[in-house]
XYZ file of C-alpha atoms in Angstrom:
313
model
C 41.018 38.314 209.229
C 43.057 35.532 206.253
C 39.514 34.765 205.231
C 38.340 37.772 204.576
C 41.578 37.889 202.005
C 41.134 34.360 200.795
C 37.755 35.841 199.364
C 38.873 39.237 198.345
C 42.412 37.609 196.624
C 39.219 34.564 194.672
C 37.300 37.647 193.628
C 40.495 39.668 191.869
C 41.411 36.115 190.151
C 38.131 35.832 189.652
C 37.775 39.117 187.258
C 40.308 38.456 186.030
C 39.099 35.270 184.436
C 36.113 36.889 183.239
C 37.772 39.523 181.271
C 40.020 36.953 179.463
C 36.645 34.829 179.198
C 34.550 37.685 177.757
C 38.082 38.563 174.743
C 37.672 35.112 173.875
C 34.048 35.220 173.562
C 34.723 38.584 171.161
C 36.440 36.422 169.169
C 34.745 34.082 168.158
C 31.068 35.912 167.870
C 33.551 38.301 165.163
C 34.886 34.473 164.050
C 31.052 33.718 163.516
C 30.279 36.628 162.063
C 32.701 36.480 159.373
C 32.140 32.640 158.672
C 29.469 32.228 155.602
C 27.718 29.529 158.484
C 26.936 32.321 161.005
C 24.675 33.933 158.599
C 23.474 30.855 157.171
C 22.502 29.544 160.714
C 20.725 33.175 161.922
C 18.308 32.585 158.115
C 17.570 29.328 158.510
C 16.245 30.349 162.625
C 14.672 32.976 160.656
C 13.504 31.144 158.015
C 11.876 28.261 160.710
C 10.661 30.716 163.053
C 8.585 32.350 159.974
C 7.272 29.450 159.091
C 6.128 28.072 162.581
C 3.600 31.831 162.451
C 2.560 30.939 159.635
C 0.990 27.524 159.869
C -0.203 28.863 162.997
C -1.624 32.047 162.970
C -2.865 31.576 159.127
C -3.882 27.427 158.689
C -7.509 26.743 159.288
C -7.077 23.304 159.542
C -7.192 23.004 163.122
C -9.316 20.232 163.797
C -9.070 17.768 166.787
C -12.484 16.042 165.869
C -14.323 15.491 162.824
C -18.239 15.131 163.973
C -19.607 13.327 161.121
C -18.002 13.447 157.700
C -19.677 13.968 154.001
C -19.280 10.635 152.804
C -20.977 9.438 156.163
C -24.997 8.938 156.239
C -26.745 10.125 159.727
C -30.544 8.002 159.471
C -30.678 9.030 163.480
C -29.185 12.026 164.684
C -25.894 11.862 166.336
C -26.216 13.050 169.637
C -23.572 15.630 171.436
C -23.560 16.680 174.896
C -21.911 19.821 176.152
C -23.042 21.671 179.819
C -25.542 24.431 179.471
C -23.390 27.831 179.644
C -24.170 30.497 182.061
C -26.168 32.552 178.867
C -29.765 31.431 179.662
C -29.217 33.216 183.804
C -29.516 36.406 181.820
C -33.072 35.519 180.211
C -36.378 34.226 181.520
C -37.219 30.730 181.597
C -40.075 28.843 179.562
C -40.088 25.519 180.905
C -40.486 23.095 178.801
C -38.032 24.759 176.235
C -35.795 26.831 177.700
C -32.370 24.327 177.311
C -31.914 21.738 180.274
C -29.141 19.666 178.497
C -27.464 21.594 176.113
C -25.535 19.950 172.820
C -25.307 18.856 169.393
C -27.165 17.493 166.874
C -26.832 15.432 163.371
C -28.978 14.402 161.131
C -29.462 13.319 157.483
C -32.366 12.006 155.639
C -35.038 15.362 157.466
C -35.605 16.439 153.919
C -35.696 14.099 150.551
C -33.116 14.565 147.622
C -35.887 15.757 145.794
C -36.741 18.911 148.215
C -33.300 19.770 149.034
C -33.478 19.774 145.154
C -36.008 22.346 145.012
C -35.081 23.926 148.436
C -31.844 24.454 146.782
C -33.828 26.240 142.900
C -35.982 28.514 145.543
C -32.592 30.002 146.577
C -31.225 30.686 143.228
C -34.464 31.653 142.134
C -33.953 34.766 144.135
C -30.859 35.461 145.069
C -30.119 35.129 140.977
C -32.262 38.794 141.203
C -29.324 40.763 143.601
C -27.359 39.375 145.573
C -23.963 40.817 147.419
C -20.690 42.722 146.461
C -18.157 40.022 148.418
C -18.664 36.068 148.638
C -21.728 35.508 150.863
C -24.897 36.527 150.282
C -28.330 35.899 152.290
C -32.299 36.320 151.028
C -34.931 36.362 154.028
C -38.079 34.481 153.513
C -39.524 36.487 156.064
C -38.341 39.660 156.115
C -38.039 39.546 152.673
C -34.479 40.860 152.674
C -32.036 40.165 150.279
C -28.542 41.616 149.425
C -27.916 43.573 146.298
C -24.283 45.046 146.247
C -23.226 46.018 149.508
C -27.239 46.773 151.041
C -29.736 45.123 151.536
C -33.066 45.326 149.464
C -36.734 44.126 150.491
C -37.197 41.623 147.394
C -41.456 41.616 147.774
C -40.618 45.157 146.819
C -38.003 46.188 145.391
C -38.765 43.067 142.477
C -43.194 43.026 142.649
C -43.569 42.920 139.954
C -41.578 39.459 139.217
C -42.282 38.424 142.997
C -44.397 35.141 141.033
C -43.009 34.519 138.609
C -40.325 33.950 140.977
C -41.683 32.202 143.384
C -45.331 30.226 144.271
C -47.089 28.600 146.786
C -45.895 26.277 146.728
C -41.958 26.821 147.692
C -43.536 28.390 150.276
C -45.319 25.717 150.977
C -42.437 22.960 151.156
C -40.402 25.177 152.662
C -43.050 25.308 155.780
C -43.520 22.055 155.852
C -39.691 21.282 156.177
C -39.144 23.891 158.945
C -42.170 21.996 161.192
C -40.363 19.159 160.411
C -37.059 20.454 161.571
C -38.914 21.918 164.522
C -39.833 18.399 165.515
C -36.859 16.753 165.313
C -34.761 19.276 167.914
C -38.251 19.339 170.939
C -37.503 15.241 170.208
C -33.603 15.444 170.442
C -33.049 17.856 173.546
C -36.863 16.656 175.266
C -38.677 19.378 174.667
C -42.668 20.235 173.581
C -42.539 21.310 170.346
C -44.981 24.647 170.693
C -43.089 26.316 172.340
C -40.607 26.796 170.503
C -41.210 29.247 168.116
C -39.561 30.475 164.745
C -37.427 33.557 165.549
C -35.482 35.506 163.839
C -33.481 36.126 161.556
C -34.139 32.385 159.321
C -32.682 33.069 156.364
C -30.623 31.166 153.327
C -26.815 31.831 152.197
C -25.264 32.084 149.467
C -21.382 31.247 150.300
C -19.199 31.874 147.909
C -14.421 32.473 147.619
C -15.548 36.069 146.290
C -12.665 38.278 148.545
C -15.572 40.787 151.320
C -16.999 44.143 150.281
C -18.325 44.788 153.671
C -18.610 43.481 157.204
C -21.766 41.436 155.824
C -19.905 39.249 153.941
C -17.448 38.559 157.058
C -19.644 35.297 158.168
C -15.741 33.196 159.124
C -15.512 35.120 162.517
C -15.968 32.958 165.309
C -19.305 33.911 167.396
C -22.025 32.548 170.094
C -26.333 32.923 168.516
C -26.833 33.862 171.620
C -25.007 36.692 172.612
C -25.448 37.882 168.924
C -28.929 38.083 168.614
C -30.295 37.345 172.627
C -34.092 35.956 171.023
C -32.203 32.595 170.066
C -32.791 29.272 172.135
C -31.572 27.160 168.883
C -29.663 26.497 166.064
C -30.294 24.769 162.826
C -28.664 25.100 159.349
C -30.704 23.310 156.117
C -27.492 22.110 153.845
C -28.083 22.127 150.673
C -24.757 21.456 148.996
C -22.246 19.119 149.359
C -18.920 19.800 150.579
C -15.891 18.583 148.733
C -17.796 18.200 145.480
C -19.502 21.552 145.012
C -16.924 24.000 147.635
C -14.246 23.249 149.353
C -13.891 25.175 152.788
C -17.398 26.690 154.365
C -16.937 23.718 156.581
C -18.952 24.212 160.318
C -16.334 24.841 162.937
C -17.438 24.386 166.683
C -14.613 25.871 168.761
C -14.038 24.358 172.151
C -11.722 24.626 175.462
C -9.804 21.070 173.996
C -9.932 22.393 170.299
C -12.016 22.564 167.173
C -14.980 20.040 166.402
C -16.476 20.197 162.883
C -19.359 19.468 160.967
C -19.094 18.620 156.731
C -21.994 19.942 154.921
C -23.895 17.641 152.830
C -27.090 18.045 151.278
C -29.704 17.351 153.351
C -28.061 17.328 156.374
C -29.611 18.877 159.764
C -27.214 20.230 161.996
C -28.856 21.564 164.647
C -27.472 22.951 168.386
C -28.473 25.551 171.500
C -27.422 28.537 171.115
C -25.602 29.445 173.758
C -21.781 29.906 174.670
C -21.376 25.871 174.342
C -21.951 26.302 171.099
C -18.747 29.001 170.215
C -18.795 28.734 166.582
C -17.114 30.100 162.909
C -17.292 28.553 159.676
C -14.415 28.335 157.691
C -14.352 30.613 154.332
C -15.406 28.646 151.814
C -12.019 28.304 149.044
C -14.070 27.193 145.947
C -17.724 26.687 143.893
C -20.737 27.429 145.785
C -21.991 26.908 149.330
C -26.108 27.281 150.068
C -27.690 26.431 153.763
C -30.786 26.844 155.244
C -30.800 29.113 158.659
C -33.042 28.114 160.495
C -33.483 29.954 164.043
C -36.176 29.149 167.285
C -37.476 31.038 170.137
C -38.683 29.840 174.146
C -40.025 33.773 174.467
C -43.323 33.710 172.326
C -42.682 37.859 172.278
C -39.576 37.381 169.205
C -41.609 34.940 167.281
C -42.084 35.345 163.071
C -45.338 33.844 161.035
C -43.918 30.721 158.047
C -43.267 33.690 155.475
C -46.180 33.630 152.053
C -46.418 34.879 149.012
C -47.402 38.113 149.266
């Protein structure tokens, strides 16, 4: 019993102390808000938190590593291996082609400077006929798809009377030769049988600038996986026809890995290629200024999804 009384007395004393502490806290809080420094500290805290949040959500420079800079010259393919995803298990496997070793690679010198200029002129002539109202336009020589305003038209039909003044047989011969070289390089790098690789759609020229997007077709910057977006893709390549930092700003190609983002800086004549599964989740930075030209050349292992090289109609 004496122990119980002592406990009760202590409890009573604590209640009194707590009341005094609460009154003291309330007095100090009121004094804090009456002082100009009180408002200043709170305002500063909001500004700092807001700035940190803005930086976190709006900056597009979260690059962990630059795999290849624009001013580097990569005479032999620079290869970066990654573990293959399970995406390929959802499709029929084709010996000699379906990725067994996955990764990404970059090479310069696959095409000459003259060939790069000729391909860019080809793209500029075709895209000059129309183009998207937004910042991203495409020209697909295989299907004939051409951006026009907020939609697509078939360039071979819509501009039938002009087409032979726009493209020549030499243009298409160069396109086919470059495609074959890219295919051979991918096969050699990944240890594939090039005869078991097939060109697939979409394969196209792209022109990207800083014009505000008008439709979802203009929103090229979203993260995606090619094998998920286009089930036929097994290997993706890009041939750049303009220079990062000279012809345009932004527009870098970004691989989004679990441990950070890794980028390839475009260089005219540079080929960047990779296995198309989830191991190579990627995006393209928004172009801030200038114009970015490139060709996306895609390959499949499934002959049912093969497309033929284009020819002048």
